[in-house]
Amino acid sequence: MALWGGRFKEKASVQFKKFNDSLPVDYRMAVQDIVGSIAWAQAIHEVGVLNDGELTRLVAALNELKESVEENPKQILLSDAEDIHSWVEIQLIEKTGDLGKKLHTGRSRNDQVATDLKLWCKETGGELLFALVNLQQAMMNLAEREKDTVLPGYTHLQRAQPVTFGHWCLAYVEMFNRDIGRLKDALYRLDVSPLGSGALAGTAYPIDRNALASRLGFRTATMNSLDAVSDRDHVIELLAAASISMMHLSRFAEDLVFYNSGEAGFVEMSDLVSSGSSLMPQKKNPDACELIRGKAGRVFGSLTGMLTTMKALALAYNKDMQEDKEGLFDALDTWQECMEMAVLVADGLKVNRSRTLAAAQQGYANATELADYLVGKDIPFREAHHIVGEVVLAAIEEGCPLEDLTISQLQEFSDKIEQDVYQHLSIESTLDKREALGGTSRSQVEKALATGNEKILNEQVVGAPGKQQIKVALKQVKQRLNAQRAAAMSVRRARMSDVDKIHQLVNVQADKGEILPRTLDNIIHDVQNFVVAELDGVVVGCASLYIYQTGLAEIRSVVVDEPAKNQGQGEALVQYLLEFAYQMELKQIIVLTYIPDYFTKLGFSAIDKSSLAENIIEDSEPSPDKDPADEIAMEYVLGQGK
């Protein structure tokens, strides 16, 4: 059934209907369409289109329909409706009669589908962020496990210089970190609501579109109705982010296919991600990696297809845009599936350390070290490079590595070479000399394990870090990953529209004597220092950072609504503030708490309360319902070891 038949004398052909209908694809947006319809019903109620009773009936019917769809989404496919918007409206009319026909007042399928798709993208984007963070963590775990494992590095697929397997893992951690940044950027830009833009010229009803956007969980409304209904930049951006990330995953897969080959034998894939041959019983094929590599092309194709579809479309909406969803849905499904498979691959990977070491010792990978040794003897590098080339030729003729040449043989090429040369030609020396930022020395890999982001890396101390620095570095990487998880769990900076909810949350806990109360005015003036946690678009928790002086701040007012507890929101709030504090270049974060065990798990350590300045103690007077002796002072130190 179509919703546009009044102007037509004849019924569309069965062939055209099959060609035109999008329900088999866009049924996945059913929940988003219903959520958008509930918000629209409230909006047109506010301008007098619906009375109170009509709004109540429509919202009840839509919520009932939403529950039914969530239980069995495939029921939609039994319908002959043209698209998901038609299906929802038909179901609503069946439930409410002519009242259901009023819902579309002032709304077009053009702004409706744009809204549905953005809501779907927001939800799916959160799941993709989780998948990316989990993939990073899997690579960090593998790097930690193999941080000392020697691996031959390659250029042109020729053995070049030795690295460590941990260093190889961390290269992909950096790639996936950039993928996280791209995805976050895309999600920020798409977080604007097109609803209320009509078919192309806007709605004729005095809808408060910013309030409508806020009701739907968007940060604001679009500014131009023509652009709003014809914009598919968010689809292209998500496909671009997916494509770049799939390129990274494909390179990861290709490396492992090679490392897993009989010729290399560096790694063995877990049985969980491998298959066998129907003919050759000895075979164990790295099919998971080969499929990741193959599926990258499928995602690239979706991006190319969407760019081609949009490249010559006149404003505003055109039916061509109906082709946006099939490729997007498939590409993002594929990306998420490949990330989850890559985690399985990394978790189960077995590294053959003796093979990787033997391979690194071959191919004269220490030739550059000999050249650097000669530079240290006041020979210009270009001349040293030539000398070492001749030494390598001699070693090839002898059939031995450089370090097996005798001192007299080496001195035939330069009398600057002395007995101390051999300590420079070992694999350990080759690795440990790479101590500059981003190098493959063991100390740098240890520190990279802990830092993982550019800002922390740029503050790295020159030279090999000591044990205390390494300890701090490991702490910092956990902090960064936890902050990324917090962001993925919908922890964000507070807005003015959150003030009332923050006031309510804080004072419910204050009434129980758990924390100090905050006035509404105090929260308004301090809102820029608050963060909030959301579940299903509803604020369920808050926390704030109070800065005392340069380098010192206190985390206060950590509250999670009772029904939302034990879901990780409180931890996510604290981790988000710790990262925020780091970005602000604070050094010491304190808490005064009655639950020290909770903060110990988050990396805080107990300190002597009397060591705190008097103004801190005065600002944080203990609750009258608690014994002052039970309040514990704790600190989290950023940039120093604990």
XYZ file of C-alpha atoms in Angstrom:
642
model
C 0.000 0.000 0.000
C 1.298 3.466 -0.974
C 0.503 6.766 0.732
C 0.459 8.878 -2.408
C -2.218 7.390 -4.695
C -4.704 10.287 -4.948
C -3.178 11.900 -8.019
C -2.959 8.632 -10.011
C -5.637 6.935 -12.133
C -3.901 3.621 -12.533
C -2.191 1.336 -10.073
C 1.585 0.922 -10.329
C 2.736 -2.273 -12.012
C 3.944 -5.153 -9.881
C 7.309 -4.878 -11.602
C 7.642 -1.172 -10.766
C 6.491 -1.736 -7.195
C 9.200 -4.329 -6.653
C 11.756 -1.991 -8.250
C 10.601 1.038 -6.247
C 9.890 -0.342 -2.779
C 12.635 -0.046 -0.155
C 11.024 -1.918 2.755
C 13.312 -4.984 2.445
C 16.244 -2.666 3.237
C 14.939 0.187 5.375
C 12.927 -2.032 7.728
C 16.071 -1.915 9.881
C 15.156 1.687 10.758
C 11.736 0.766 12.187
C 12.582 1.693 15.769
C 14.139 4.986 14.653
C 11.066 5.795 12.561
C 8.790 5.158 15.535
C 10.982 7.200 17.899
C 10.955 10.055 15.388
C 7.181 9.767 15.052
C 6.697 10.025 18.825
C 8.817 13.178 18.885
C 6.893 14.603 15.922
C 3.558 13.875 17.617
C 4.738 15.871 20.641
C 5.912 18.709 18.379
C 2.606 19.083 16.518
C 0.748 18.792 19.812
C 2.677 21.837 21.025
C 1.413 23.863 18.034
C -2.213 22.744 18.426
C -2.552 20.099 15.701
C -3.203 17.389 18.291
C -5.062 17.781 21.572
C -3.934 16.137 24.811
C -6.077 13.048 24.361
C -4.990 12.529 20.761
C -1.324 12.819 21.733
C -1.773 10.280 24.523
C -3.466 7.788 22.184
C -0.885 8.196 19.428
C 2.117 7.914 21.742
C 0.652 4.825 23.434
C 0.024 3.184 20.065
C 3.519 4.045 18.827
C 5.161 2.689 21.978
C 3.136 -0.503 21.654
C 4.284 -0.799 18.048
C 7.903 -0.161 19.067
C 7.804 -2.998 21.602
C 6.359 -5.331 18.995
C 9.048 -4.433 16.456
C 11.851 -4.860 18.986
C 10.577 -8.347 19.769
C 10.196 -9.375 16.111
C 11.599 -6.978 13.491
C 11.201 -9.514 10.668
C 7.394 -9.237 10.925
C 7.717 -6.039 8.869
C 8.895 -8.002 5.831
C 5.532 -9.777 5.572
C 3.926 -6.479 4.556
C 3.599 -5.071 1.032
C 4.183 -1.506 2.299
C 6.368 0.682 0.114
C 8.859 1.639 2.841
C 9.260 1.687 6.605
C 7.501 5.069 6.913
C 4.442 3.706 5.111
C 4.485 0.570 7.230
C 4.564 2.507 10.512
C 1.772 4.814 9.375
C -0.386 1.899 8.181
C 0.078 0.107 11.512
C -0.773 3.285 13.387
C -3.969 3.816 11.388
C -4.985 0.223 12.114
C -4.518 0.897 15.842
C -6.023 4.404 16.083
C -8.201 4.841 12.980
C -8.380 8.304 11.399
C -6.305 9.740 14.230
C -3.275 7.968 12.779
C -3.712 9.948 9.566
C -3.042 13.208 11.434
C 0.508 12.309 12.440
C 2.052 13.201 9.081
C 0.795 16.788 9.302
C 3.642 19.177 8.441
C 6.099 16.328 7.858
C 7.506 14.797 4.656
C 9.048 11.426 4.011
C 12.095 13.421 2.906
C 12.894 14.849 6.337
C 11.547 11.693 7.954
C 13.991 9.332 6.215
C 16.895 11.745 6.775
C 16.077 11.766 10.488
C 15.642 8.005 10.716
C 18.961 7.391 9.017
C 20.847 9.808 11.255
C 19.338 8.232 14.362
C 20.392 4.813 13.078
C 23.897 6.088 12.319
C 24.239 7.576 15.823
C 23.286 4.288 17.454
C 25.414 2.151 15.154
C 28.341 4.554 15.508
C 28.402 3.912 19.248
C 28.652 0.160 18.621
C 31.462 0.707 16.115
C 33.374 2.833 18.629
C 33.190 -0.014 21.129
C 34.440 -2.443 18.487
C 37.392 -0.187 17.636
C 38.380 0.263 21.279
C 38.152 -3.501 21.830
C 40.338 -4.073 18.778
C 42.917 -1.608 20.093
C 42.903 -3.383 23.428
C 43.425 -6.764 21.752
C 46.461 -5.386 19.898
C 47.773 -3.811 23.114
C 47.439 -7.174 24.865
C 49.311 -8.929 22.045
C 52.002 -6.216 22.104
C 52.431 -6.650 25.842
C 52.731 -10.415 25.415
C 55.292 -10.161 22.587
C 57.066 -6.925 23.492
C 60.475 -8.647 23.651
C 59.970 -10.943 20.653
C 62.426 -10.105 17.864
C 60.845 -9.831 14.399
C 62.441 -9.024 11.046
C 61.180 -5.731 9.701
C 60.539 -5.442 5.971
C 60.662 -2.869 3.215
C 59.803 -3.931 -0.355
C 59.051 -7.320 1.273
C 62.809 -7.667 1.781
C 64.284 -8.097 5.242
C 65.450 -4.688 6.399
C 66.085 -4.052 10.111
C 64.954 -6.021 13.150
C 62.021 -4.757 15.172
C 59.957 -6.405 17.878
C 56.618 -8.079 17.438
C 55.254 -5.678 20.048
C 56.391 -2.751 17.902
C 54.540 -4.266 14.926
C 51.364 -4.554 17.036
C 51.646 -0.951 18.179
C 51.783 0.266 14.571
C 48.222 -1.021 14.191
C 47.212 0.483 17.543
C 48.140 3.865 16.063
C 46.145 3.169 12.890
C 43.078 2.146 14.857
C 43.462 5.221 17.062
C 43.180 7.418 13.966
C 40.133 5.379 12.937
C 38.540 6.223 16.284
C 39.199 9.912 15.689
C 37.667 9.809 12.202
C 34.569 7.990 13.449
C 34.088 10.444 16.323
C 34.426 13.379 13.932
C 31.840 11.899 11.567
C 29.418 11.217 14.421
C 29.793 14.786 15.685
C 28.980 16.282 12.296
C 25.949 14.065 11.698
C 24.490 14.896 15.122
C 22.068 17.508 13.735
C 18.363 16.896 13.239
C 16.684 17.385 9.830
C 13.176 16.794 11.222
C 10.920 19.757 10.510
C 12.541 20.540 7.159
C 9.556 19.186 5.258
C 9.950 18.051 1.673
C 12.493 20.786 0.883
C 11.175 24.205 1.986
C 10.589 23.671 5.716
C 7.381 23.073 7.621
C 4.485 25.542 7.634
C 3.854 24.940 11.344
C 5.688 26.941 14.062
C 7.656 23.940 15.327
C 10.487 24.599 17.771
C 13.016 22.568 15.809
C 15.825 22.904 18.342
C 13.562 21.563 21.093
C 12.523 18.774 18.725
C 16.174 17.989 18.009
C 16.973 17.878 21.723
C 14.032 15.548 22.343
C 15.502 13.144 19.796
C 18.986 13.345 21.327
C 20.577 15.540 18.645
C 22.814 18.409 19.727
C 21.009 20.872 17.428
C 18.800 21.215 14.336
C 19.920 21.718 10.743
C 20.055 25.297 9.450
C 18.838 24.894 5.853
C 15.885 22.792 4.744
C 17.171 22.210 1.199
C 20.467 20.887 2.528
C 18.838 18.948 5.354
C 16.734 16.679 3.142
C 19.371 16.187 0.438
C 22.473 15.833 2.636
C 24.105 12.407 2.656
C 27.541 13.581 3.746
C 27.143 11.575 6.934
C 26.684 8.391 4.904
C 29.772 9.171 2.839
C 31.822 10.089 5.908
C 30.912 6.881 7.712
C 31.693 4.871 4.595
C 35.012 6.712 4.273
C 35.857 6.021 7.915
C 34.895 2.376 7.417
C 36.952 2.137 4.227
C 40.113 3.595 5.769
C 39.750 1.337 8.790
C 39.137 -1.691 6.554
C 42.303 -0.772 4.655
C 44.141 -0.936 7.982
C 42.505 -4.246 8.808
C 43.417 -5.579 5.376
C 47.077 -4.670 5.878
C 46.955 -6.348 9.300
C 45.462 -9.437 7.667
C 48.014 -9.460 4.842
C 50.924 -9.253 7.283
C 49.574 -12.227 9.196
C 48.860 -14.253 6.049
C 52.540 -13.819 5.164
C 53.788 -14.427 8.720
C 51.617 -17.562 8.862
C 52.970 -18.979 5.576
C 55.195 -22.048 5.529
C 57.978 -19.913 4.086
C 57.965 -17.529 7.058
C 56.503 -19.645 9.850
C 56.501 -16.727 12.262
C 53.000 -17.286 13.648
C 50.315 -19.915 13.892
C 46.650 -18.989 13.773
C 44.272 -20.360 16.352
C 42.071 -23.249 15.245
C 39.130 -20.985 16.063
C 39.879 -18.757 13.061
C 41.311 -21.281 10.600
C 39.938 -23.833 8.170
C 41.276 -26.929 6.442
C 41.387 -28.349 2.941
C 38.850 -30.802 1.562
C 41.677 -32.597 -0.271
C 44.920 -31.982 1.623
C 44.656 -33.030 5.272
C 47.856 -31.235 6.293
C 46.537 -27.774 5.392
C 45.567 -25.122 7.953
C 44.386 -22.043 6.107
C 44.298 -18.470 7.531
C 40.794 -17.934 6.166
C 39.767 -15.335 8.757
C 42.564 -13.012 7.600
C 41.921 -13.739 3.929
C 38.247 -12.890 4.352
C 39.053 -9.657 6.186
C 41.340 -8.762 3.292
C 38.654 -9.653 0.758
C 35.821 -7.848 2.526
C 37.809 -4.599 2.435
C 37.024 -4.338 -1.276
C 33.347 -4.758 -0.561
C 33.385 -1.778 1.820
C 35.417 0.310 -0.631
C 32.779 -0.482 -3.260
C 30.015 0.921 -1.067
C 31.925 4.209 -0.661
C 32.594 4.458 -4.391
C 28.963 3.676 -5.176
C 27.648 6.356 -2.825
C 30.027 9.015 -4.133
C 28.984 8.149 -7.669
C 25.293 8.300 -6.766
C 25.584 11.746 -5.179
C 28.030 13.396 -7.571
C 25.491 15.019 -9.921
C 22.241 15.244 -7.961
C 20.444 18.571 -8.152
C 18.852 19.924 -4.965
C 16.854 18.783 -3.179
C 15.723 15.168 -2.636
C 15.938 12.667 -5.501
C 14.890 9.031 -5.501
C 18.506 8.112 -6.243
C 19.132 8.709 -2.543
C 17.123 5.616 -1.711
C 20.309 3.753 -2.693
C 22.132 5.179 0.338
C 21.081 2.576 2.884
C 21.812 -0.819 1.366
C 25.508 -0.075 0.855
C 25.811 1.713 4.204
C 24.147 -1.055 6.185
C 26.244 -3.727 4.508
C 29.516 -1.788 4.866
C 29.091 -0.994 8.566
C 27.952 -4.547 9.310
C 31.012 -5.830 7.480
C 33.362 -3.428 9.260
C 32.069 -4.426 12.686
C 32.207 -8.130 11.868
C 35.801 -7.799 10.628
C 36.884 -5.908 13.749
C 35.386 -8.590 15.965
C 37.093 -11.298 13.895
C 40.435 -9.460 14.118
C 40.111 -9.514 17.914
C 39.701 -13.309 17.786
C 42.728 -13.568 15.514
C 44.911 -11.442 17.813
C 43.739 -13.162 20.991
C 44.589 -16.634 19.664
C 47.818 -15.855 17.802
C 50.844 -18.011 18.664
C 54.234 -16.491 17.779
C 57.167 -18.758 16.928
C 59.889 -16.733 18.641
C 62.793 -18.901 17.531
C 61.770 -18.530 13.870
C 61.318 -14.780 14.089
C 64.709 -14.396 15.805
C 66.478 -16.586 13.256
C 64.912 -14.632 10.394
C 65.921 -11.309 11.942
C 69.521 -12.521 12.198
C 69.625 -13.238 8.478
C 69.749 -10.756 5.632
C 72.467 -8.529 7.148
C 69.904 -6.517 9.092
C 72.726 -5.155 11.256
C 74.528 -3.484 8.316
C 73.179 -0.075 9.308
C 74.620 -0.596 12.797
C 78.072 -1.132 11.298
C 77.668 2.082 9.280
C 76.611 3.969 12.425
C 79.624 2.486 14.234
C 81.927 3.919 11.546
C 80.173 7.292 11.795
C 81.058 7.210 15.479
C 84.682 6.820 14.358
C 84.479 10.136 12.436
C 83.809 8.611 9.019
C 81.101 10.528 7.064
C 77.933 8.485 6.736
C 77.994 8.349 2.925
C 81.531 6.935 3.011
C 80.586 4.556 5.833
C 77.616 3.393 3.761
C 79.959 2.497 0.871
C 82.419 0.673 3.137
C 79.665 -1.431 4.705
C 78.315 -2.304 1.262
C 81.713 -3.822 0.457
C 81.750 -5.659 3.803
C 78.318 -7.151 3.035
C 79.585 -8.381 -0.356
C 82.508 -10.059 1.378
C 80.202 -11.681 3.938
C 77.933 -12.976 1.167
C 80.969 -14.538 -0.547
C 82.007 -16.121 2.764
C 78.421 -17.258 3.380
C 78.337 -15.856 6.897
C 76.698 -12.989 8.834
C 78.626 -9.771 9.470
C 79.300 -10.620 13.101
C 81.109 -13.852 12.072
C 83.775 -11.996 10.078
C 87.071 -11.804 11.971
C 88.474 -8.497 13.095
C 91.266 -8.791 10.547
C 88.753 -9.379 7.766
C 86.769 -6.301 8.832
C 89.893 -4.159 9.073
C 90.631 -4.866 5.416
C 87.839 -2.399 4.682
C 88.629 0.202 7.374
C 91.387 0.490 9.939
C 88.903 2.383 12.154
C 87.181 -0.916 12.990
C 88.279 -2.285 16.367
C 87.371 -5.176 18.650
C 84.472 -3.198 20.171
C 82.572 -3.477 16.869
C 81.025 -6.814 17.805
C 78.966 -5.355 20.643
C 77.305 -3.120 18.052
C 76.399 -5.963 15.686
C 74.174 -8.024 17.994
C 70.396 -8.084 17.560
C 70.034 -6.686 21.078
C 72.248 -3.727 20.237
C 70.440 -3.134 16.959
C 67.107 -2.969 18.766
C 68.151 -1.040 21.838
C 69.786 1.768 19.885
C 66.376 2.752 18.460
C 65.548 4.847 21.530
C 64.285 7.943 19.741
C 60.579 8.699 19.863
C 58.586 5.978 18.111
C 61.552 3.607 17.786
C 61.639 -0.146 18.247
C 63.940 -0.359 21.284
C 62.536 -2.383 24.127
C 62.313 0.705 26.300
C 60.454 2.605 23.570
C 58.036 -0.276 23.020
C 57.381 -0.361 26.760
C 56.654 3.334 26.741
C 54.586 3.190 23.556
C 52.517 0.467 25.189
C 51.657 3.027 27.788
C 51.212 6.156 25.811
C 49.584 5.313 22.516
C 48.618 8.877 21.666
C 50.576 11.721 20.158
C 50.287 14.122 23.075
C 51.753 11.683 25.567
C 54.454 10.608 23.122
C 55.549 14.209 22.545
C 56.273 14.556 26.252
C 58.586 11.563 26.257
C 61.899 12.030 28.059
C 65.023 11.752 25.890
C 66.840 8.472 26.486
C 65.716 5.144 27.836
C 63.014 5.412 30.472
C 63.668 3.886 33.832
C 61.371 1.430 35.569
C 59.408 4.251 37.167
C 58.726 5.874 33.774
C 57.680 2.557 32.282
C 55.300 2.039 35.180
C 53.759 5.455 34.540
C 53.538 4.727 30.846
C 51.588 1.523 31.419
C 49.244 3.475 33.666
C 48.727 6.159 31.020
C 47.768 3.759 28.240
C 45.105 2.221 30.446
C 43.898 5.740 31.162
C 43.612 6.530 27.453
C 41.785 3.315 26.594
C 39.453 3.787 29.549
C 38.716 7.341 28.402
C 37.886 6.050 24.919
C 35.543 3.483 26.442
C 33.949 6.244 28.498
C 33.282 8.297 25.377
C 31.847 5.226 23.661
C 29.569 4.710 26.676
C 27.989 8.129 25.995
C 29.882 10.099 28.602
C 30.148 13.704 27.432
C 30.689 17.264 28.615
C 27.611 18.713 30.314
C 25.370 21.304 28.636
C 23.112 23.956 30.116
C 20.122 21.730 29.320
C 21.556 19.144 31.757
C 21.619 21.495 34.759
C 18.271 20.493 36.274
C 19.051 16.775 35.972
C 22.508 17.251 37.521
C 20.946 19.208 40.397
C 18.438 16.423 40.955
C 21.069 13.642 40.860
C 23.470 15.430 43.207
C 20.909 16.345 45.807
C 19.292 12.914 45.926
C 22.688 11.610 47.032
C 23.262 14.619 49.286
C 19.966 13.884 51.063
C 21.368 10.430 51.853
C 24.490 12.020 53.347
C 26.770 10.509 50.701
C 28.028 13.767 49.172
C 27.721 17.490 49.785
C 24.692 19.286 48.293
C 25.059 21.721 45.371
C 22.736 24.643 44.732
C 21.223 25.125 41.295
C 23.138 28.412 40.897
C 26.370 26.669 41.833
C 25.813 23.992 39.176
C 24.901 26.596 36.549
C 28.127 28.503 37.172
C 30.197 25.304 37.287
C 28.495 23.376 34.450
C 31.552 23.650 32.193
C 33.410 21.408 34.669
C 30.706 18.715 34.745
C 30.433 15.592 32.629
C 27.325 13.425 32.331
C 26.628 9.809 31.391
C 23.665 8.821 29.256
C 21.728 5.603 28.754
C 19.305 5.549 25.817
C 19.607 9.331 25.553
C 18.707 9.943 29.209
C 21.212 11.472 31.658
C 21.790 8.922 34.434
C 25.004 10.143 36.053
C 27.313 13.105 36.573
C 30.667 14.102 37.989
C 32.696 17.323 38.152
C 36.302 18.485 38.237
C 37.083 21.351 40.602
C 40.445 23.026 39.921
C 42.235 24.454 42.968
C 45.481 25.643 41.441
C 47.902 24.940 38.615
C 48.320 21.188 38.509
C 45.790 20.289 41.232
C 42.087 19.413 40.971
C 39.456 17.418 42.828
C 36.852 15.070 41.390
C 33.507 15.805 43.039
C 29.834 14.921 42.840
C 30.225 11.469 41.284
C 26.640 10.238 41.119
C 24.835 7.516 39.161
C 21.072 7.128 39.275
C 20.028 4.031 41.236
C 18.414 2.117 38.304
C 21.555 2.675 36.176
C 24.101 1.433 38.707
C 26.444 -1.524 38.072
C 26.663 -0.790 34.339
C 30.036 0.942 34.392
C 28.757 4.513 34.183
C 30.448 5.717 37.380
C 33.826 4.351 36.314
C 33.347 5.839 32.847
C 32.652 9.283 34.350
C 35.835 9.194 36.442
C 37.962 7.937 33.541
C 36.596 10.669 31.281
C 37.524 13.320 33.858
C 41.017 11.864 34.280
C 41.623 12.182 30.546
C 40.115 15.686 30.591
C 42.490 16.568 33.447
C 45.429 15.190 31.487
C 44.533 17.296 28.445
C 44.419 20.350 30.730
C 47.957 19.498 31.921
C 46.912 18.932 35.513
C 49.244 16.752 37.570
C 47.424 15.645 40.720
C 43.765 14.652 41.022
C 42.339 14.078 44.493
C 39.106 12.696 45.902
C 37.701 12.713 49.417
C 35.576 9.604 49.679
C 33.847 7.140 51.970
C 34.334 4.326 49.423
C 38.130 4.093 48.964
C 37.984 0.559 47.531
C 36.048 1.873 44.536
C 38.669 4.493 43.701
C 41.549 2.090 44.364
C 40.254 -0.027 41.464
C 40.411 3.087 39.285
C 44.096 3.686 40.053
C 43.845 6.076 43.019
C 46.077 5.712 46.092
C 45.367 6.731 49.675
C 47.235 9.771 51.020
C 47.444 11.490 54.385
C 44.431 13.765 54.630
C 46.405 16.228 56.730
C 48.772 16.757 53.781
C 46.022 18.614 51.918
C 45.837 22.392 52.063
C 43.390 23.907 54.536
C 41.199 25.386 51.809
C 40.657 21.918 50.338
C 39.546 20.531 53.676
C 37.277 23.531 54.229
C 35.728 23.192 50.760
C 35.075 19.521 51.362
C 33.537 19.475 54.812
C 32.482 15.935 55.725
C 28.818 15.055 55.593
C 27.025 15.555 58.932
C 25.665 12.008 58.547
C 29.119 10.432 58.346
C 32.003 9.944 60.778
C 34.808 12.325 59.648
C 37.334 9.593 60.401
C 35.767 7.454 57.667
C 36.496 9.988 54.936
C 39.638 8.981 53.042
C 41.832 11.268 50.951
C 43.111 9.689 47.720
C 45.116 10.874 44.735
C 45.734 9.991 41.096
C 49.018 11.354 39.741
C 49.250 12.166 36.048
C 52.751 12.110 34.599
C 54.510 10.519 37.587
C 54.696 6.975 38.829
C 52.488 5.489 41.441
